[in-house]
mmCIF file with all atom_site columns, C-alpha atoms in Angstrom:
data_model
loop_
_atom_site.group_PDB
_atom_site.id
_atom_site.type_symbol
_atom_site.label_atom_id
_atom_site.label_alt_id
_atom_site.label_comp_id
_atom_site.label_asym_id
_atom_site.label_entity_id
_atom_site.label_seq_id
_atom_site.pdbx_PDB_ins_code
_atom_site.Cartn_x
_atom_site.Cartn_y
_atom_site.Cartn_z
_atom_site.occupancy
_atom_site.B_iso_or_equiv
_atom_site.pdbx_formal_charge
_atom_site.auth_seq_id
_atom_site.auth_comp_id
_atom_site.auth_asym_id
_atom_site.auth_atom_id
_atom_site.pdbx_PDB_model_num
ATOM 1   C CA . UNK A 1 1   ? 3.641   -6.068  -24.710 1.00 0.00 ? 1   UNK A CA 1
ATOM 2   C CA . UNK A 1 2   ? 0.996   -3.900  -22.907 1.00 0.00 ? 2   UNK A CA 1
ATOM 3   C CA . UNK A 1 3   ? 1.646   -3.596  -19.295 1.00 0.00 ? 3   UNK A CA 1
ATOM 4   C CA . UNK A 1 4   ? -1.443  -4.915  -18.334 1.00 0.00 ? 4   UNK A CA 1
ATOM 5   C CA . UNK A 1 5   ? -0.902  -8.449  -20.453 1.00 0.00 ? 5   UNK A CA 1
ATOM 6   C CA . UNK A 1 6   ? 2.663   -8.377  -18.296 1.00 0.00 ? 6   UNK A CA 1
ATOM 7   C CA . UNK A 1 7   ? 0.939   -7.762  -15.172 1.00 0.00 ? 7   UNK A CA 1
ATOM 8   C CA . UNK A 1 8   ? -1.889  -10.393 -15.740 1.00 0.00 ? 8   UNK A CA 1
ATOM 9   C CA . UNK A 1 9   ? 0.891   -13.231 -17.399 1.00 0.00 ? 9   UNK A CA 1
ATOM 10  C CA . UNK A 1 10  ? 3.098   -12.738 -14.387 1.00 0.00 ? 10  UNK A CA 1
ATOM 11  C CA . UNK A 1 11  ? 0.773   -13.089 -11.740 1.00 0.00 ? 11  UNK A CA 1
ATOM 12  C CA . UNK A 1 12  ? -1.256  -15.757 -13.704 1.00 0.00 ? 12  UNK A CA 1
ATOM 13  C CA . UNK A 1 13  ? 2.098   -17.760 -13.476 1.00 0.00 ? 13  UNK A CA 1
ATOM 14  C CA . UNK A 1 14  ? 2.577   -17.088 -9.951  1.00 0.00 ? 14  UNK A CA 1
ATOM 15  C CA . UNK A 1 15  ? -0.578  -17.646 -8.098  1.00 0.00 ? 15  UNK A CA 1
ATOM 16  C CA . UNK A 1 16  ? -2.801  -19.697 -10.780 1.00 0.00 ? 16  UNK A CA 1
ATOM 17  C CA . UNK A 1 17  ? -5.589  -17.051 -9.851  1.00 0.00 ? 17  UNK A CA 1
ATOM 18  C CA . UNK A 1 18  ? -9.449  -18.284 -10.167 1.00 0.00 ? 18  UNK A CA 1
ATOM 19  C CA . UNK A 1 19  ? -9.841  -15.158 -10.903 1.00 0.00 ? 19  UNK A CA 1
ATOM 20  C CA . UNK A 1 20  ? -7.890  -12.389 -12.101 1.00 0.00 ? 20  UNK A CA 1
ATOM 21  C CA . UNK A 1 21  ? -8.993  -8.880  -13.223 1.00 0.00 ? 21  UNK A CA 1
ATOM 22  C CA . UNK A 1 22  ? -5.888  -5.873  -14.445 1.00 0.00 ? 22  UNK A CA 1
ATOM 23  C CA . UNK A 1 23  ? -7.294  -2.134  -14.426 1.00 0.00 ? 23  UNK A CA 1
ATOM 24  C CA . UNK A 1 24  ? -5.025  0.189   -15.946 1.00 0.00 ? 24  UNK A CA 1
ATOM 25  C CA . UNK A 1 25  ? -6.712  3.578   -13.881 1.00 0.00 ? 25  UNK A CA 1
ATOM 26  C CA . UNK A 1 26  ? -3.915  5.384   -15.576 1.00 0.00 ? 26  UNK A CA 1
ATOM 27  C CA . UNK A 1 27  ? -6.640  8.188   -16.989 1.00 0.00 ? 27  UNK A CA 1
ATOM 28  C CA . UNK A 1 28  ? -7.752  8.862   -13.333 1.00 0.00 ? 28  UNK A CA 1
ATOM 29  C CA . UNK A 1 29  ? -4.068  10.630  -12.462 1.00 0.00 ? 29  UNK A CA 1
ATOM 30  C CA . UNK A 1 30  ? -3.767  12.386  -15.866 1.00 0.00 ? 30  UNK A CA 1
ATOM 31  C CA . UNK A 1 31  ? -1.322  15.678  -14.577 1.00 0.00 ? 31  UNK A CA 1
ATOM 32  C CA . UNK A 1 32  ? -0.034  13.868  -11.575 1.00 0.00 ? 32  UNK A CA 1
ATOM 33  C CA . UNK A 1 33  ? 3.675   13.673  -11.242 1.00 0.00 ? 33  UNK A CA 1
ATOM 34  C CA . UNK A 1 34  ? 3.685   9.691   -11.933 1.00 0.00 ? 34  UNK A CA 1
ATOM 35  C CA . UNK A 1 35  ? 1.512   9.602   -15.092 1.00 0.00 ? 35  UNK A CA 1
ATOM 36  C CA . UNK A 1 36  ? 2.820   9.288   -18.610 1.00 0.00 ? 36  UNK A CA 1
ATOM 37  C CA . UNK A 1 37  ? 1.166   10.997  -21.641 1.00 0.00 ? 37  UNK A CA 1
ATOM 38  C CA . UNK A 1 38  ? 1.027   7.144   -22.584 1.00 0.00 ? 38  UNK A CA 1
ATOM 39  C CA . UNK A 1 39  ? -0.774  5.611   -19.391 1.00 0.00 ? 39  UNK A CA 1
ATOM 40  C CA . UNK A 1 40  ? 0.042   2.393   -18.395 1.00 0.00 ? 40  UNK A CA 1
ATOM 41  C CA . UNK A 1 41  ? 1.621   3.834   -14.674 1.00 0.00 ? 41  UNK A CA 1
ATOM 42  C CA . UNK A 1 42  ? -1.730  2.941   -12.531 1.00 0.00 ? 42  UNK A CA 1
ATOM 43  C CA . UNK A 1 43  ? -3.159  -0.148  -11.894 1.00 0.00 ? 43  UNK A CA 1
ATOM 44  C CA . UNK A 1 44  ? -5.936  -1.946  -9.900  1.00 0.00 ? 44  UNK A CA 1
ATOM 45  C CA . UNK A 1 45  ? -5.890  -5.834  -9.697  1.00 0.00 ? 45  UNK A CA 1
ATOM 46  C CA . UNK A 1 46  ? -8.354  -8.244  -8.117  1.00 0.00 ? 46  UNK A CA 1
ATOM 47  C CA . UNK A 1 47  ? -6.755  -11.596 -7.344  1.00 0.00 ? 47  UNK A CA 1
ATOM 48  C CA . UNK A 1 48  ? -8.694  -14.211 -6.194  1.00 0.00 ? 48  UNK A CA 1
ATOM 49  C CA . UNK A 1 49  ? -6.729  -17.552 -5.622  1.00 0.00 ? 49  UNK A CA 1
ATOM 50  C CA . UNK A 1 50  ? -6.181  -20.416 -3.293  1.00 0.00 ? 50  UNK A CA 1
ATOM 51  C CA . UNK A 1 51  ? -2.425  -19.258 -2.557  1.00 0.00 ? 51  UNK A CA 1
ATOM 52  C CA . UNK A 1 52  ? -3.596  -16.547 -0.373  1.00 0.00 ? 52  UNK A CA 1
ATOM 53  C CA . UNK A 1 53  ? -4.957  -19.010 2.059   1.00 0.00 ? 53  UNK A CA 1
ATOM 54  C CA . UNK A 1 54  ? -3.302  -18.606 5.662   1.00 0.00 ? 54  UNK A CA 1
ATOM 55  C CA . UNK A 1 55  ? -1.903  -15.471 4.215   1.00 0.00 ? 55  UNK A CA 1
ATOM 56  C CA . UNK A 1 56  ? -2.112  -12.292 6.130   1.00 0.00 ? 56  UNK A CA 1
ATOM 57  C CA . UNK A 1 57  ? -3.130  -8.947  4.274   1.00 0.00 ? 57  UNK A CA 1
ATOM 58  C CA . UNK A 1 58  ? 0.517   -7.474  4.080   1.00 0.00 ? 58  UNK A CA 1
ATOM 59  C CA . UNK A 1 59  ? 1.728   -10.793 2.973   1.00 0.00 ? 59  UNK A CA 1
ATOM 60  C CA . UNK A 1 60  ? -0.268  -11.227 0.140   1.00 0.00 ? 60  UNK A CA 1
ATOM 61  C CA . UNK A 1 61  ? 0.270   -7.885  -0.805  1.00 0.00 ? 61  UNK A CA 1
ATOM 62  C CA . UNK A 1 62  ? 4.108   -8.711  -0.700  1.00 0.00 ? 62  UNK A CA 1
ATOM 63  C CA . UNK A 1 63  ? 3.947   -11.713 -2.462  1.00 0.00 ? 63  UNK A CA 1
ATOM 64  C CA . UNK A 1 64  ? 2.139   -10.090 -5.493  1.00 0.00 ? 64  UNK A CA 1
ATOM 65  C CA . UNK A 1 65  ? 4.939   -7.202  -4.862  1.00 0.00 ? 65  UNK A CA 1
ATOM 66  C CA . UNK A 1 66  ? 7.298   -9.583  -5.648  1.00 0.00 ? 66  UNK A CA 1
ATOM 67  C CA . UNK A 1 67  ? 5.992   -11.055 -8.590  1.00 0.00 ? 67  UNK A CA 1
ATOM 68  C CA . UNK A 1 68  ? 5.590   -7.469  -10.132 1.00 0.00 ? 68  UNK A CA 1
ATOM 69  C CA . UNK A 1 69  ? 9.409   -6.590  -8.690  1.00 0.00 ? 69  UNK A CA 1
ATOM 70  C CA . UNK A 1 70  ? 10.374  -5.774  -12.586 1.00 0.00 ? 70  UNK A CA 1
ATOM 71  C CA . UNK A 1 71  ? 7.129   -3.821  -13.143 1.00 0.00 ? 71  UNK A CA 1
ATOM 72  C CA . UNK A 1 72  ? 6.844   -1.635  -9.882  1.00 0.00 ? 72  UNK A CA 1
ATOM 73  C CA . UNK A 1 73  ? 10.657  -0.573  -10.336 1.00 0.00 ? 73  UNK A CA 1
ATOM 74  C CA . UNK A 1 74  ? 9.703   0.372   -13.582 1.00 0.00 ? 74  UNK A CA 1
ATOM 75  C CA . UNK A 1 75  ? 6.850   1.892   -15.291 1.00 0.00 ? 75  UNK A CA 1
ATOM 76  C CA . UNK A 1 76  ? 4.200   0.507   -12.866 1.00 0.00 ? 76  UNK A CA 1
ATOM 77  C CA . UNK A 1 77  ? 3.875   4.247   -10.629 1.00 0.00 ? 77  UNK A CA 1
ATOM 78  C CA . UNK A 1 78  ? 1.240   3.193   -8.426  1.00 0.00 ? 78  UNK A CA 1
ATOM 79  C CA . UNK A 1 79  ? -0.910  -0.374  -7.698  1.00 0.00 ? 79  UNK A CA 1
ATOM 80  C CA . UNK A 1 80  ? -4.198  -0.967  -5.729  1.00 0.00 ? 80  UNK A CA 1
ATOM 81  C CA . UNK A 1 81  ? -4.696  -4.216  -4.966  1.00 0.00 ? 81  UNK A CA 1
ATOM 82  C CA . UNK A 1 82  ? -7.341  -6.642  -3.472  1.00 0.00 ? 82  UNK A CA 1
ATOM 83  C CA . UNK A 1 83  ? -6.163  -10.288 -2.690  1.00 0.00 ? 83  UNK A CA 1
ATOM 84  C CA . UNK A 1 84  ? -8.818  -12.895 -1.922  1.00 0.00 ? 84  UNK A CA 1
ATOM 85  C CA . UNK A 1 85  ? -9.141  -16.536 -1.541  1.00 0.00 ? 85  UNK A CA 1
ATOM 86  C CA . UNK A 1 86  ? -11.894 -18.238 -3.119  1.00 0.00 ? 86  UNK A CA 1
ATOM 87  C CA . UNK A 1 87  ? -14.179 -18.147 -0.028  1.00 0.00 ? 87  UNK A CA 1
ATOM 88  C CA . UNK A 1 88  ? -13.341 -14.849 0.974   1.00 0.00 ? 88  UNK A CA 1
ATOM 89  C CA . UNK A 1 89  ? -14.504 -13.646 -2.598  1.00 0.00 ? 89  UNK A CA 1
ATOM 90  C CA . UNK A 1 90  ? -17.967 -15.802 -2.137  1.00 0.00 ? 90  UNK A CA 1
ATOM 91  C CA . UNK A 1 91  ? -16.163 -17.785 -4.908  1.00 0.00 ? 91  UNK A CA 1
ATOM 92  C CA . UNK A 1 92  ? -16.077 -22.329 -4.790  1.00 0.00 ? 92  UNK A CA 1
ATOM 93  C CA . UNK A 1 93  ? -12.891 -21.959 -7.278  1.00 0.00 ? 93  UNK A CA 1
ATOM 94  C CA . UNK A 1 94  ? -14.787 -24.819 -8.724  1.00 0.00 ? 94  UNK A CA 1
ATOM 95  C CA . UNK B 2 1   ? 20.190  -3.058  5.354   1.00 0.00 ? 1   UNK B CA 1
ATOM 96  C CA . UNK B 2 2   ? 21.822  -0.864  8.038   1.00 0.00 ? 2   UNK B CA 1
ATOM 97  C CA . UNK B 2 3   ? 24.645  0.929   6.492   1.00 0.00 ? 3   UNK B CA 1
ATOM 98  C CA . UNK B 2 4   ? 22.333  3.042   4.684   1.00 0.00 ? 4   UNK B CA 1
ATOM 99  C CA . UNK B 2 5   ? 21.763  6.395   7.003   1.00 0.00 ? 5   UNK B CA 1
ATOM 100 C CA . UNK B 2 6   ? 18.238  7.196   6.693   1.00 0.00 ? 6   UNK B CA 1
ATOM 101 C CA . UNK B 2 7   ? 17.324  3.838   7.985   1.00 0.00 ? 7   UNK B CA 1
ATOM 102 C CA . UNK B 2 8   ? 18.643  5.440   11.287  1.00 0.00 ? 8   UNK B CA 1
ATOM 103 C CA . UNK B 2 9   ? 16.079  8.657   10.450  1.00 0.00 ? 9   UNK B CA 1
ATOM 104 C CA . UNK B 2 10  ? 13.283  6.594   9.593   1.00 0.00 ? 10  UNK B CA 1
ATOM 105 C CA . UNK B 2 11  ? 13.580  4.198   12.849  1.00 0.00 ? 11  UNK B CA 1
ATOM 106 C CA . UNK B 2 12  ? 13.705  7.721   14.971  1.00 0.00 ? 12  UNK B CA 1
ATOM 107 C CA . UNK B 2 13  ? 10.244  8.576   13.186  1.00 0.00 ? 13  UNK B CA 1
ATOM 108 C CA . UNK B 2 14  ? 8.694   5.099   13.875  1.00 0.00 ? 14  UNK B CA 1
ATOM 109 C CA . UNK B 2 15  ? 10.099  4.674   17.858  1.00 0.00 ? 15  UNK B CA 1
ATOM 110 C CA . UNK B 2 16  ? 8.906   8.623   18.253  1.00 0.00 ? 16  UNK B CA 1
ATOM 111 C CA . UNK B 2 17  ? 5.499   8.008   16.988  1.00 0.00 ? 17  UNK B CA 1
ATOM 112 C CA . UNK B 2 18  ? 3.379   5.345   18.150  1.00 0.00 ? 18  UNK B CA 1
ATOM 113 C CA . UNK B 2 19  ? 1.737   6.122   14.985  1.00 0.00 ? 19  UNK B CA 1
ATOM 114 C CA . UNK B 2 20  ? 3.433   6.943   11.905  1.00 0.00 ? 20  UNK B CA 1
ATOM 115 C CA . UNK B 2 21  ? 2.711   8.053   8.605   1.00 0.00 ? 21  UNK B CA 1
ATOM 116 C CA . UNK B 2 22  ? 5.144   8.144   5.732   1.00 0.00 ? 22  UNK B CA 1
ATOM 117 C CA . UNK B 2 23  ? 3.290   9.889   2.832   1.00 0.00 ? 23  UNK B CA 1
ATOM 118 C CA . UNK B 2 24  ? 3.229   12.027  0.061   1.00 0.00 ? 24  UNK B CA 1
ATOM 119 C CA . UNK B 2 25  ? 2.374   15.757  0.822   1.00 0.00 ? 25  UNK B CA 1
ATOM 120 C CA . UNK B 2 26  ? 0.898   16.606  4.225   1.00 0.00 ? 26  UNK B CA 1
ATOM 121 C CA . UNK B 2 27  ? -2.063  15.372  6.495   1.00 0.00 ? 27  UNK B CA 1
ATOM 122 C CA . UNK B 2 28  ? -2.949  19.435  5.841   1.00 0.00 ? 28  UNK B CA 1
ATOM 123 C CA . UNK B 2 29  ? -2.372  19.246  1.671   1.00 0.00 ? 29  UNK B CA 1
ATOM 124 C CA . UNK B 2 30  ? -1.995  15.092  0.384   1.00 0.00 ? 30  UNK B CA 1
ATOM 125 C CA . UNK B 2 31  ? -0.425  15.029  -2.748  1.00 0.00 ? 31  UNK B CA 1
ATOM 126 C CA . UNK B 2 32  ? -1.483  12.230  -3.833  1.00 0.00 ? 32  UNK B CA 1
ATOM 127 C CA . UNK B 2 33  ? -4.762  10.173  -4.020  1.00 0.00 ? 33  UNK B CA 1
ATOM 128 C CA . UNK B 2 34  ? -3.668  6.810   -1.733  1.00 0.00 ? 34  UNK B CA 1
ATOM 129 C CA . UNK B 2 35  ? -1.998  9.244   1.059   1.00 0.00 ? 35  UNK B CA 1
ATOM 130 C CA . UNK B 2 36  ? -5.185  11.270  1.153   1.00 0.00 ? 36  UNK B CA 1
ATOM 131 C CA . UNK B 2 37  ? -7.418  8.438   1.827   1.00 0.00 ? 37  UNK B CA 1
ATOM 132 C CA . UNK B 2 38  ? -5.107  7.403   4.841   1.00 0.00 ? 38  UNK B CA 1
ATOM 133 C CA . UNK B 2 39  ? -4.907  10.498  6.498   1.00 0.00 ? 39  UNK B CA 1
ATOM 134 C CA . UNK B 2 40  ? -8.926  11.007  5.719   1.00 0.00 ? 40  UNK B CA 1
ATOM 135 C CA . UNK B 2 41  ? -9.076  7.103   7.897   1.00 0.00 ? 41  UNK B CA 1
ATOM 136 C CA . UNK B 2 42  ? -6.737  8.233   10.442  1.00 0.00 ? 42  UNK B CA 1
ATOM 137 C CA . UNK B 2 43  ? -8.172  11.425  10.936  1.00 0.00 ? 43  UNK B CA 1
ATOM 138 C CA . UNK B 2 44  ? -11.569 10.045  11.125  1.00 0.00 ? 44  UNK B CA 1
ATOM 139 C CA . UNK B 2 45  ? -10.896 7.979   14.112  1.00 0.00 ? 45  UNK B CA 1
ATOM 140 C CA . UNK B 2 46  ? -8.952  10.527  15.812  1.00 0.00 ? 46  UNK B CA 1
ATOM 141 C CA . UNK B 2 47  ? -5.875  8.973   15.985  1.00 0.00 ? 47  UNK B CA 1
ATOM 142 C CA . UNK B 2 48  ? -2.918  11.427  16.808  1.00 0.00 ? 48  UNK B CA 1
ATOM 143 C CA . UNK B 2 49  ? 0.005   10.537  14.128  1.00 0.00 ? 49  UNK B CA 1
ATOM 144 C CA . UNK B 2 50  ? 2.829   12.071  13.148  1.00 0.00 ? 50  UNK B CA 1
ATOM 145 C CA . UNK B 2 51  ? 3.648   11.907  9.199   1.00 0.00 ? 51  UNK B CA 1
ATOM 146 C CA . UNK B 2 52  ? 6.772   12.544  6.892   1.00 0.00 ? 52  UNK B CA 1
ATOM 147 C CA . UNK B 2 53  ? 6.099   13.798  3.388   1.00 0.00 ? 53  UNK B CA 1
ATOM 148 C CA . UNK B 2 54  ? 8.368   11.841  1.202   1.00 0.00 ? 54  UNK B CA 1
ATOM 149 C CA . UNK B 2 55  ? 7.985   14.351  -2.001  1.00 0.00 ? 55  UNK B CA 1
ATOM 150 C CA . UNK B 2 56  ? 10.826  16.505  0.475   1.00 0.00 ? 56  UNK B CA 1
ATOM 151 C CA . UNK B 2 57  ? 13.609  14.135  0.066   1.00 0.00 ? 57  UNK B CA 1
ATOM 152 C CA . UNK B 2 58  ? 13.999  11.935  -2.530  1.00 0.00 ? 58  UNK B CA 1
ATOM 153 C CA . UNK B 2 59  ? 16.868  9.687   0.009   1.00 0.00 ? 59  UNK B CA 1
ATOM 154 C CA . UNK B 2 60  ? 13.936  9.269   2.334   1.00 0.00 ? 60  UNK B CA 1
ATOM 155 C CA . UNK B 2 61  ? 11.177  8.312   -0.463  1.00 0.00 ? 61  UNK B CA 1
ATOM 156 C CA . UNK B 2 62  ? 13.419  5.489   -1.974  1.00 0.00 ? 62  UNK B CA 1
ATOM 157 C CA . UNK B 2 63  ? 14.962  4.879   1.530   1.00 0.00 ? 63  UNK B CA 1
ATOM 158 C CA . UNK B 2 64  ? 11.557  4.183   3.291   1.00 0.00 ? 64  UNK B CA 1
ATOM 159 C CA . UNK B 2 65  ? 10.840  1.657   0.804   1.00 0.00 ? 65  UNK B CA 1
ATOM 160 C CA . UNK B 2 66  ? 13.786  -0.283  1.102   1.00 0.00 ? 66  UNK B CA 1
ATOM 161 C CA . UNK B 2 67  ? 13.277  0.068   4.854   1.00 0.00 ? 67  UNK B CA 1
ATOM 162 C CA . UNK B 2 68  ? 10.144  -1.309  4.976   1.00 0.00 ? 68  UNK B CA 1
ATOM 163 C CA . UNK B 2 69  ? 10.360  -3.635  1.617   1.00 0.00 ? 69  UNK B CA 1
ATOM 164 C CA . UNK B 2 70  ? 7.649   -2.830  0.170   1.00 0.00 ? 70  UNK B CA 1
ATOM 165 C CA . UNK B 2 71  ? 7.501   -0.920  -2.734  1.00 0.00 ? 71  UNK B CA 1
ATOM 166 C CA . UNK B 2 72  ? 4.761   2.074   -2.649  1.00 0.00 ? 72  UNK B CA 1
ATOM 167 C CA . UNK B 2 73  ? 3.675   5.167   -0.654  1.00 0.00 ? 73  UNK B CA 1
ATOM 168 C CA . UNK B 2 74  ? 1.869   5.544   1.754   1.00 0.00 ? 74  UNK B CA 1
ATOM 169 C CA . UNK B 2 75  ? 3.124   3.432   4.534   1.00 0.00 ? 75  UNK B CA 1
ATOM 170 C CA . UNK B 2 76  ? 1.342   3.100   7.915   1.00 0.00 ? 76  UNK B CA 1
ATOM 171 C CA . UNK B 2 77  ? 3.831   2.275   11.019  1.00 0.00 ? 77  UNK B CA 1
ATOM 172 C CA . UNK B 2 78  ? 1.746   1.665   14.864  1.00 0.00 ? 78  UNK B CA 1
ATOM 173 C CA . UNK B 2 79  ? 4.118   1.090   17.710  1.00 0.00 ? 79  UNK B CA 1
ATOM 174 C CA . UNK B 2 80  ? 6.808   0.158   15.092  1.00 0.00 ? 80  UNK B CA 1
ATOM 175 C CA . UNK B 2 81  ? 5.293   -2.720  13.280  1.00 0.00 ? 81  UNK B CA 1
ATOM 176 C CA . UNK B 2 82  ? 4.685   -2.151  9.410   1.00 0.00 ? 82  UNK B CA 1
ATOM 177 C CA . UNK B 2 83  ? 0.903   -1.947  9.158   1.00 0.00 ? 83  UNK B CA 1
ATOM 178 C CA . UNK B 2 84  ? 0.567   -1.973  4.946   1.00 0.00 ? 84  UNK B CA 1
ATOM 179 C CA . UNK B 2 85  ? -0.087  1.042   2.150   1.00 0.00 ? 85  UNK B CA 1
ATOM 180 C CA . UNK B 2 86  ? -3.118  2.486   1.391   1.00 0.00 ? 86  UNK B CA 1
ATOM 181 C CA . UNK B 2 87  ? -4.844  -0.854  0.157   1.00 0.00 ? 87  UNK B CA 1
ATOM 182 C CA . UNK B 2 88  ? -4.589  -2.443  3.815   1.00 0.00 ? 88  UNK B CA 1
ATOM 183 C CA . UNK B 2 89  ? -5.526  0.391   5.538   1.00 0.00 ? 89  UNK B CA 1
ATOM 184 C CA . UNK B 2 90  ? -8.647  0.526   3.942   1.00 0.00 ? 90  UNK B CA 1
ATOM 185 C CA . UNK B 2 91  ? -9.867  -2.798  3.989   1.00 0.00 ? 91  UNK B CA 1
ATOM 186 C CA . UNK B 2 92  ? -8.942  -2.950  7.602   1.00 0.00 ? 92  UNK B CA 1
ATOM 187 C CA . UNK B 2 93  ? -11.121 0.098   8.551   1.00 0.00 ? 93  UNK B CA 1
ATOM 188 C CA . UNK B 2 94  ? -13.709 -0.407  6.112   1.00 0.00 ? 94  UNK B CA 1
ATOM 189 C CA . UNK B 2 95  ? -14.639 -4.013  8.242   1.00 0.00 ? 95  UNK B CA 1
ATOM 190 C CA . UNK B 2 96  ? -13.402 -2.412  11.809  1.00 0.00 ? 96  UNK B CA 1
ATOM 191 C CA . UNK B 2 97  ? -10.382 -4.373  12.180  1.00 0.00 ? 97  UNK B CA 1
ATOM 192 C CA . UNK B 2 98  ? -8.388  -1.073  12.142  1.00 0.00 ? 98  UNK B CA 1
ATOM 193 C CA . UNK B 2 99  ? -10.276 0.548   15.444  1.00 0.00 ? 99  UNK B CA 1
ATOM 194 C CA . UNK B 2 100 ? -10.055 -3.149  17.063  1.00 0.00 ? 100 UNK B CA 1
ATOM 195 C CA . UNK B 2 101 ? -6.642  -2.811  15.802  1.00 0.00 ? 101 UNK B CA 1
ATOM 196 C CA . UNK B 2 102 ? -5.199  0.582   17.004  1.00 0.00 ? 102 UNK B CA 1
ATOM 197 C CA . UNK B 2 103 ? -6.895  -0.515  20.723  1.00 0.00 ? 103 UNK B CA 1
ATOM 198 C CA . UNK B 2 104 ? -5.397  -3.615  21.110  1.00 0.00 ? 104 UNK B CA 1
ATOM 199 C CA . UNK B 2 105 ? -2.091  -1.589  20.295  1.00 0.00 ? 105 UNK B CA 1
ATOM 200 C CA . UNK B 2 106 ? -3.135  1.186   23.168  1.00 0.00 ? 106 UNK B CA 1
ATOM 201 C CA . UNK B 2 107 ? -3.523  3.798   20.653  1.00 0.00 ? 107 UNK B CA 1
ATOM 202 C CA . UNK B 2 108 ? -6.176  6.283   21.733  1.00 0.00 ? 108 UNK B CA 1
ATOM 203 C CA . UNK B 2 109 ? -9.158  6.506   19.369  1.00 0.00 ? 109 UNK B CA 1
ATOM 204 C CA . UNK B 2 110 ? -12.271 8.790   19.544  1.00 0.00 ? 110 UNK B CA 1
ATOM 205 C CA . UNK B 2 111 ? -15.445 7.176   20.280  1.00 0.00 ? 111 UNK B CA 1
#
């Protein structure tokens, strides 16, 4: 499976995003030392989901970490990541 | 957690510097994309920091992640609390929370 379908089942599982959108910015860091000819080693994510309420930045950022343990100690090299709520994003989540 | 030895290196770093920088590269030559938009932040307030390039030592790169759980580089330290990568940083700065943020801490900024 593409890394991207991983990345997007695993945190659809954890978090039951309203929204959910997996970048793979691998072609941005062609030549630098964590790319693969193949891509697939940078990532951006949006998450947008009601379990980040009364979450602070760093642990949001953690808990998506953790869901993506298997991927970031493997060929994930490098992920930017933006972790709303529903209101935050402007969003109802209806 | 404590047995390994560079946690005892990368405590010295964080307790010397009231801001701290672990990062790929220097603030002088980044080597990497997320480090250079830190130290492009940081310098643009005119915070003083000190900064370890990671790329030297390949104990210290793995070892400052495990330190700090969390999995990526950069890393931002201000009067030893864990701050957040390159992500954080950002957001915080981009809406002001990092100025309001590095004052409350007592950590001189430029004007």
């Amino acid at each position: 499976m593409a890394v991207a379908e991983t990345i997007r089942e695993k945190l659809a599982a954890a978090f039951s995003p309203a929204r959910l959108e997996v970048r793979d910015e691998s072609h941005l860091h062609k030549g630098h030392a964590g790319a693969r000819p193949g891509g697939e080693s940078h990532f951006r994510i949006l998450i947008v989901a009601d379990a980040f309420q009364g979450m602070s930045r760093l642990a949001r950022q953690r808990a998506v970490n953790a869901a993506l343990k298997d991927e970031l100690a493997g060929p994930v090299h490098a992920l930017a990541m933006t972790a709303l709520t529903p209101a935050e994003a402007g969003e109802t989540g209806q | 957690m404590s047995d390994n030895p560079i946690f005892a290196e990368i405590k010295a770093k964080i307790d010397a510097n009231p801001v701290m920088l672990f990062m790929k590269g220097t603030p002088q030559f980044p080597q990497c994309g997320f480090s250079a938009a830190v130290v492009q932040i940081l310098d643009y307030l005119g915070v003083e920091y000190g900064s370890a390039n990671v790329l030297e030592s390949p104990e210290l790169r793995q070892g400052v992640k495990d330190y700090s759980d969390w999995p990526t580089i950069p890393q931002l330290y201000v009067k030893g609390e864990f701050v957040g990568g390159c992500d954080i940083v950002r957001e915080m700065f981009e809406n002001g929370e990092l100025r309001a943020f590095l004052e409350e801490k007592g950590v001189p900024v430029a004007a």
